[in-house]
Short mmCIF file of C-alpha atoms and ligand atoms in Angstrom, two decimals:
data_model
loop_
_atom_site.label_atom_id
_atom_site.label_comp_id
_atom_site.label_asym_id
_atom_site.label_seq_id
_atom_site.Cartn_x
_atom_site.Cartn_y
_atom_site.Cartn_z
CA MET A 1 0.00 0.00 0.00
CA SER A 2 1.35 3.45 -0.86
CA THR A 3 1.99 6.09 1.77
CA GLU A 4 -0.64 8.31 0.18
CA LYS A 5 -3.35 5.66 0.59
CA VAL A 6 -2.45 5.21 4.23
CA GLN A 7 -2.73 8.97 4.78
CA ILE A 8 -6.16 9.07 3.14
CA VAL A 9 -7.45 6.26 5.37
CA GLU A 10 -6.10 8.09 8.42
CA LYS A 11 -7.92 11.26 7.36
CA ILE A 12 -11.21 9.39 6.98
CA LEU A 13 -10.81 7.93 10.45
CA ASP A 14 -9.88 11.35 11.90
CA ALA A 15 -13.01 12.89 10.36
CA ASN A 16 -15.09 10.02 11.72
CA ASP A 17 -13.64 10.46 15.23
CA GLN A 18 -14.45 14.16 15.10
CA MET A 19 -18.04 13.48 14.09
CA ALA A 20 -18.38 10.76 16.72
CA GLU A 21 -17.25 13.27 19.35
CA GLU A 22 -19.95 15.70 18.20
CA ASN A 23 -22.56 12.93 18.28
CA GLN A 24 -21.58 12.15 21.85
CA GLN A 25 -21.85 15.82 22.84
CA ALA A 26 -25.39 15.88 21.42
CA PHE A 27 -26.29 12.77 23.44
CA ASP A 28 -24.73 14.26 26.57
CA LYS A 29 -26.57 17.55 26.17
CA ASN A 30 -29.84 15.61 26.26
CA HIS A 31 -28.74 13.21 29.04
CA THR A 32 -29.28 10.37 26.62
CA LEU A 33 -27.24 7.18 26.98
CA ALA A 34 -26.18 5.70 23.63
CA ILE A 35 -25.13 2.08 23.30
CA ASN A 36 -23.59 0.47 20.23
CA ILE A 37 -24.29 -3.24 19.91
CA MET A 38 -21.84 -5.17 17.78
CA ALA A 39 -21.77 -8.89 16.97
CA SER A 40 -21.51 -11.36 14.16
CA PRO A 41 -24.68 -11.95 12.12
CA GLY A 42 -27.11 -14.10 14.07
CA ALA A 43 -25.50 -13.73 17.52
CA GLY A 44 -28.70 -12.23 18.86
CA LYS A 45 -28.46 -8.43 18.59
CA THR A 46 -32.08 -7.89 17.60
CA SER A 47 -33.33 -10.50 20.07
CA LEU A 48 -31.56 -8.78 22.96
CA ILE A 49 -32.76 -5.35 21.82
CA LEU A 50 -36.37 -6.60 21.82
CA ARG A 51 -35.90 -8.15 25.29
CA THR A 52 -34.34 -4.92 26.53
CA ILE A 53 -37.28 -2.89 25.26
CA GLU A 54 -39.71 -5.30 26.95
CA GLY A 55 -37.77 -4.98 30.22
CA LEU A 56 -37.11 -1.24 30.29
CA ALA A 57 -39.72 0.58 28.19
CA LYS A 58 -42.04 1.07 31.17
CA ASP A 59 -39.36 3.07 32.97
CA TYR A 60 -37.39 4.74 30.18
CA GLN A 61 -37.94 6.33 26.78
CA ILE A 62 -36.06 4.18 24.30
CA ALA A 63 -35.24 4.69 20.61
CA VAL A 64 -33.38 2.39 18.23
CA ILE A 65 -31.12 3.02 15.24
CA GLU A 66 -30.95 -0.08 13.06
CA GLY A 67 -27.97 -0.57 10.76
CA ASP A 68 -28.19 -2.99 7.86
CA THR A 69 -25.99 -3.55 4.87
CA ALA A 70 -28.97 -4.42 2.62
CA PRO A 71 -32.09 -2.28 2.04
CA VAL A 72 -34.33 -4.27 4.36
CA THR A 73 -36.37 -3.31 7.42
CA ILE A 74 -36.74 -6.77 8.99
CA ASP A 75 -35.20 -5.82 12.37
CA ALA A 76 -36.64 -2.29 12.37
CA ASP A 77 -40.14 -3.72 11.81
CA LYS A 78 -39.79 -5.88 14.94
CA VAL A 79 -38.78 -2.84 17.02
CA HIS A 80 -41.56 -0.75 15.51
CA ALA A 81 -44.09 -3.45 16.44
CA LEU A 82 -43.23 -2.79 20.11
CA GLY A 83 -44.18 0.88 19.66
CA ILE A 84 -40.63 2.18 19.91
CA PRO A 85 -39.23 4.93 17.62
CA VAL A 86 -36.80 3.34 15.20
CA THR A 87 -34.65 4.70 12.37
CA GLN A 88 -33.38 2.39 9.67
CA ILE A 89 -29.94 3.07 8.22
CA ASN A 90 -28.97 1.19 5.08
CA THR A 91 -25.23 1.35 4.62
CA GLY A 92 -25.42 0.68 0.88
CA GLY A 93 -23.22 -2.39 1.11
CA ASP A 94 -20.78 -1.12 3.77
CA CYS A 95 -20.18 -3.68 6.50
CA HIS A 96 -20.22 -1.24 9.44
CA LEU A 97 -21.93 1.91 10.67
CA ASP A 98 -19.96 5.13 10.87
CA ALA A 99 -20.53 8.37 12.80
CA LEU A 100 -22.17 10.17 9.86
CA MET A 101 -24.75 7.40 9.43
CA VAL A 102 -25.55 7.55 13.14
CA ARG A 103 -25.82 11.35 12.91
CA LYS A 104 -28.50 10.91 10.23
CA GLY A 105 -30.31 8.43 12.46
CA MET A 106 -30.13 10.86 15.40
CA GLN A 107 -31.65 13.65 13.33
CA ALA A 108 -34.85 11.63 13.00
CA LEU A 109 -35.16 11.39 16.81
CA ASP A 110 -36.15 13.93 19.44
CA LEU A 111 -33.20 13.22 21.74
CA ASN A 112 -34.62 15.48 24.42
CA GLU A 113 -37.38 12.91 24.88
CA VAL A 114 -35.11 9.85 24.84
CA ASP A 115 -33.22 8.25 27.76
CA LEU A 116 -31.61 5.40 25.83
CA VAL A 117 -30.60 5.08 22.19
CA ILE A 118 -29.72 1.55 21.14
CA ILE A 119 -27.70 1.26 17.94
CA GLU A 120 -27.69 -2.14 16.23
CA ASN A 121 -24.50 -2.20 14.21
CA VAL A 122 -24.09 -4.24 11.02
CA GLY A 123 -23.39 -7.91 11.78
CA ASN A 124 -19.61 -8.10 11.57
CA LEU A 125 -16.82 -8.87 14.06
CA VAL A 126 -14.10 -6.91 12.26
CA CYS A 127 -14.42 -3.30 11.09
CA PRO A 128 -17.19 -1.91 13.37
CA ALA A 129 -14.39 -1.77 15.97
CA ALA A 130 -12.54 0.86 13.90
CA PHE A 131 -15.44 3.30 13.55
CA LYS A 132 -16.47 5.27 16.62
CA LEU A 133 -20.11 6.32 16.56
CA GLY A 134 -20.35 8.59 19.59
CA SER A 135 -21.87 5.88 21.79
CA HIS A 136 -21.01 5.91 25.52
CA ILE A 137 -21.15 2.16 25.80
CA ASN A 138 -19.96 -0.39 23.31
CA VAL A 139 -21.23 -3.93 23.71
CA VAL A 140 -20.27 -7.12 21.90
CA ILE A 141 -22.70 -10.02 21.90
CA ALA A 142 -20.98 -13.37 21.54
CA SER A 143 -23.02 -16.53 21.41
CA ILE A 144 -22.43 -20.15 22.34
CA PRO A 145 -22.73 -21.63 18.80
CA GLU A 146 -20.03 -19.27 17.46
CA GLY A 147 -17.43 -21.12 19.52
CA ASP A 148 -15.10 -20.21 22.37
CA ASP A 149 -12.12 -19.12 20.23
CA LYS A 150 -13.51 -15.89 18.78
CA PRO A 151 -11.65 -13.53 21.17
CA TYR A 152 -8.41 -15.04 19.87
CA LYS A 153 -9.41 -14.75 16.21
CA TYR A 154 -11.13 -11.34 16.19
CA PRO A 155 -9.31 -9.50 19.02
CA ASN A 156 -9.96 -5.87 18.05
CA ILE A 157 -13.71 -5.94 18.53
CA TYR A 158 -13.33 -6.92 22.22
CA ARG A 159 -10.81 -4.21 23.13
CA GLY A 160 -12.86 -1.03 23.38
CA ILE A 161 -16.03 -2.47 24.88
CA GLN A 162 -17.62 -1.94 28.29
CA CYS A 163 -19.73 -5.11 28.32
CA LEU A 164 -19.54 -8.53 26.74
CA VAL A 165 -22.82 -10.43 26.56
CA LEU A 166 -22.57 -14.16 26.04
CA ASN A 167 -25.93 -15.10 24.53
CA LYS A 168 -27.68 -18.42 23.82
CA THR A 169 -26.61 -20.05 27.09
CA ASP A 170 -29.63 -22.36 26.62
CA LEU A 171 -27.55 -24.09 23.92
CA LYS A 172 -24.66 -24.99 26.27
CA PRO A 173 -25.76 -28.65 26.60
CA TYR A 174 -25.54 -29.11 22.83
CA VAL A 175 -22.34 -27.25 21.93
CA ASP A 176 -18.73 -27.70 23.05
CA PHE A 177 -17.93 -24.31 24.53
CA ASN A 178 -15.17 -23.91 27.10
CA PHE A 179 -16.18 -20.80 29.08
CA GLU A 180 -12.85 -20.57 30.95
CA TYR A 181 -10.93 -20.50 27.67
CA PHE A 182 -13.32 -17.90 26.21
CA GLU A 183 -13.20 -15.70 29.32
CA LYS A 184 -9.40 -15.87 29.47
CA GLY A 185 -9.26 -14.55 25.89
CA ILE A 186 -11.55 -11.65 26.78
CA GLN A 187 -9.69 -10.80 29.98
CA ILE A 188 -6.33 -10.65 28.15
CA LEU A 189 -7.79 -8.15 25.66
CA ASN A 190 -9.93 -6.15 28.06
CA PRO A 191 -9.13 -6.80 31.73
CA GLY A 192 -12.06 -6.43 34.09
CA VAL A 193 -14.70 -5.91 31.39
CA GLU A 194 -18.24 -6.77 32.46
CA ILE A 195 -19.23 -10.23 31.19
CA ILE A 196 -22.91 -11.17 31.32
CA GLN A 197 -24.15 -14.62 30.35
CA LEU A 198 -27.78 -14.86 29.30
CA SER A 199 -30.32 -16.44 27.03
CA SER A 200 -32.56 -14.10 25.07
CA LYS A 201 -34.72 -17.13 24.35
CA THR A 202 -35.42 -18.31 27.91
CA GLY A 203 -34.79 -14.99 29.69
CA ASP A 204 -32.21 -16.64 31.95
CA GLY A 205 -29.66 -14.04 33.09
CA LEU A 206 -31.58 -11.20 31.49
CA ASP A 207 -32.09 -9.37 34.79
CA THR A 208 -28.35 -8.99 35.26
CA TRP A 209 -28.14 -7.27 31.87
CA LEU A 210 -31.18 -5.07 32.52
CA ASN A 211 -29.91 -4.00 35.93
CA TRP A 212 -26.46 -3.22 34.56
CA LEU A 213 -28.02 -1.12 31.80
CA ARG A 214 -30.39 0.64 34.22
CA ALA A 215 -27.39 1.80 36.27
CA GLN A 216 -25.73 3.24 33.13
CA ILE A 217 -28.92 5.04 32.00
CA ASP A 218 -29.51 6.49 35.48
CA ALA A 219 -25.91 7.70 35.72
CA LYS A 220 -26.27 9.52 32.38
CA LYS A 221 -29.67 10.96 33.33
CA HIS A 222 -28.27 12.52 36.47
CA ALA A 223 -24.86 13.48 35.12
CA THR A 224 -23.95 17.15 35.37
CA GLN A 225 -22.82 18.74 32.12
N1 GDP B 1 -31.46 -20.78 21.20
C1 GDP B 1 -31.37 -19.46 21.17
N2 GDP B 1 -31.59 -18.80 20.03
C2 GDP B 1 -31.48 -17.44 20.03
C3 GDP B 1 -31.17 -16.72 21.20
N3 GDP B 1 -31.10 -15.39 20.88
C4 GDP B 1 -31.38 -15.31 19.57
N4 GDP B 1 -31.63 -16.54 19.05
C5 GDP B 1 -31.96 -16.87 17.67
O1 GDP B 1 -30.84 -16.61 16.85
C6 GDP B 1 -31.25 -16.14 15.56
C7 GDP B 1 -30.60 -14.80 15.25
O2 GDP B 1 -31.07 -13.83 16.21
P1 GDP B 1 -31.08 -12.27 15.91
O3 GDP B 1 -31.51 -11.62 17.17
O4 GDP B 1 -31.84 -11.99 14.67
O5 GDP B 1 -29.52 -12.00 15.65
P2 GDP B 1 -28.78 -10.74 14.98
O6 GDP B 1 -28.52 -11.09 13.56
O7 GDP B 1 -27.49 -10.64 15.76
O8 GDP B 1 -29.65 -9.54 15.16
C8 GDP B 1 -32.76 -16.08 15.60
O9 GDP B 1 -33.28 -17.27 15.03
C9 GDP B 1 -33.08 -16.02 17.10
O10 GDP B 1 -34.34 -16.53 17.41
C10 GDP B 1 -30.94 -17.45 22.41
O11 GDP B 1 -30.64 -16.91 23.48
N5 GDP B 1 -31.06 -18.81 22.32
MG1 MG B 2 -30.42 -8.12 13.78
ZN1 ZN B 3 -16.96 -2.54 7.41
#
């Protein structure tokens, strides 16, 4: 790769960081907590978002920004069916969201009225890690059927996160998954990160996730600017 190409990529990332910073300031001004949910396709992002809405919508105003690489509204329709404001972002083939796309999603929301914005990133364990969005909390959802070696194979996605959700624990009896090996990989990359095991299907462990998230939303609501 030529030096010039490297410089251009750096400039794009700089511009994205700048926009992400502005997004975060807009969230902060409105005391809105923004979380960015990243995972491989099928890990359970939408399922956990729907469970989260069911658990928290009676106490908090929630809005969702849905990122998809294809022009579909499958996930957004499920959120909409729960009566929650949702903005669909189609990335036009890109395999990640960036700060400008999130900015467009934010413009469709009245942030003043919203306590929690959940961003469902494009299903991908690689480049979403490189693009800040302005979210306060970055979450990766891993799931039992993906296997216990993913932290070793896709390290970057686990580094900047505040919470790792291990979903589909109901499938543990059917899949070889060594939790100690998995957890060791996470701890090497991100010592002390919150790890929450749950099943979006059975609801097992869901309370731990909801309580953790409640604490983050409340802290943002009462934060002084
Ligand atoms: N057994 C089991 N299946 C799950 C669980 N969570 C999600 N799924 C299923 O996994 C598939 C993908 O889930 P989805 O939420 O669409 O994943 P996304 O692509 O990451 O948004 C769907 O068939 C879900 O019903 C879980 O905890 N246990
Ligand atoms: Mg989804
Ligand atoms: Zn990408």
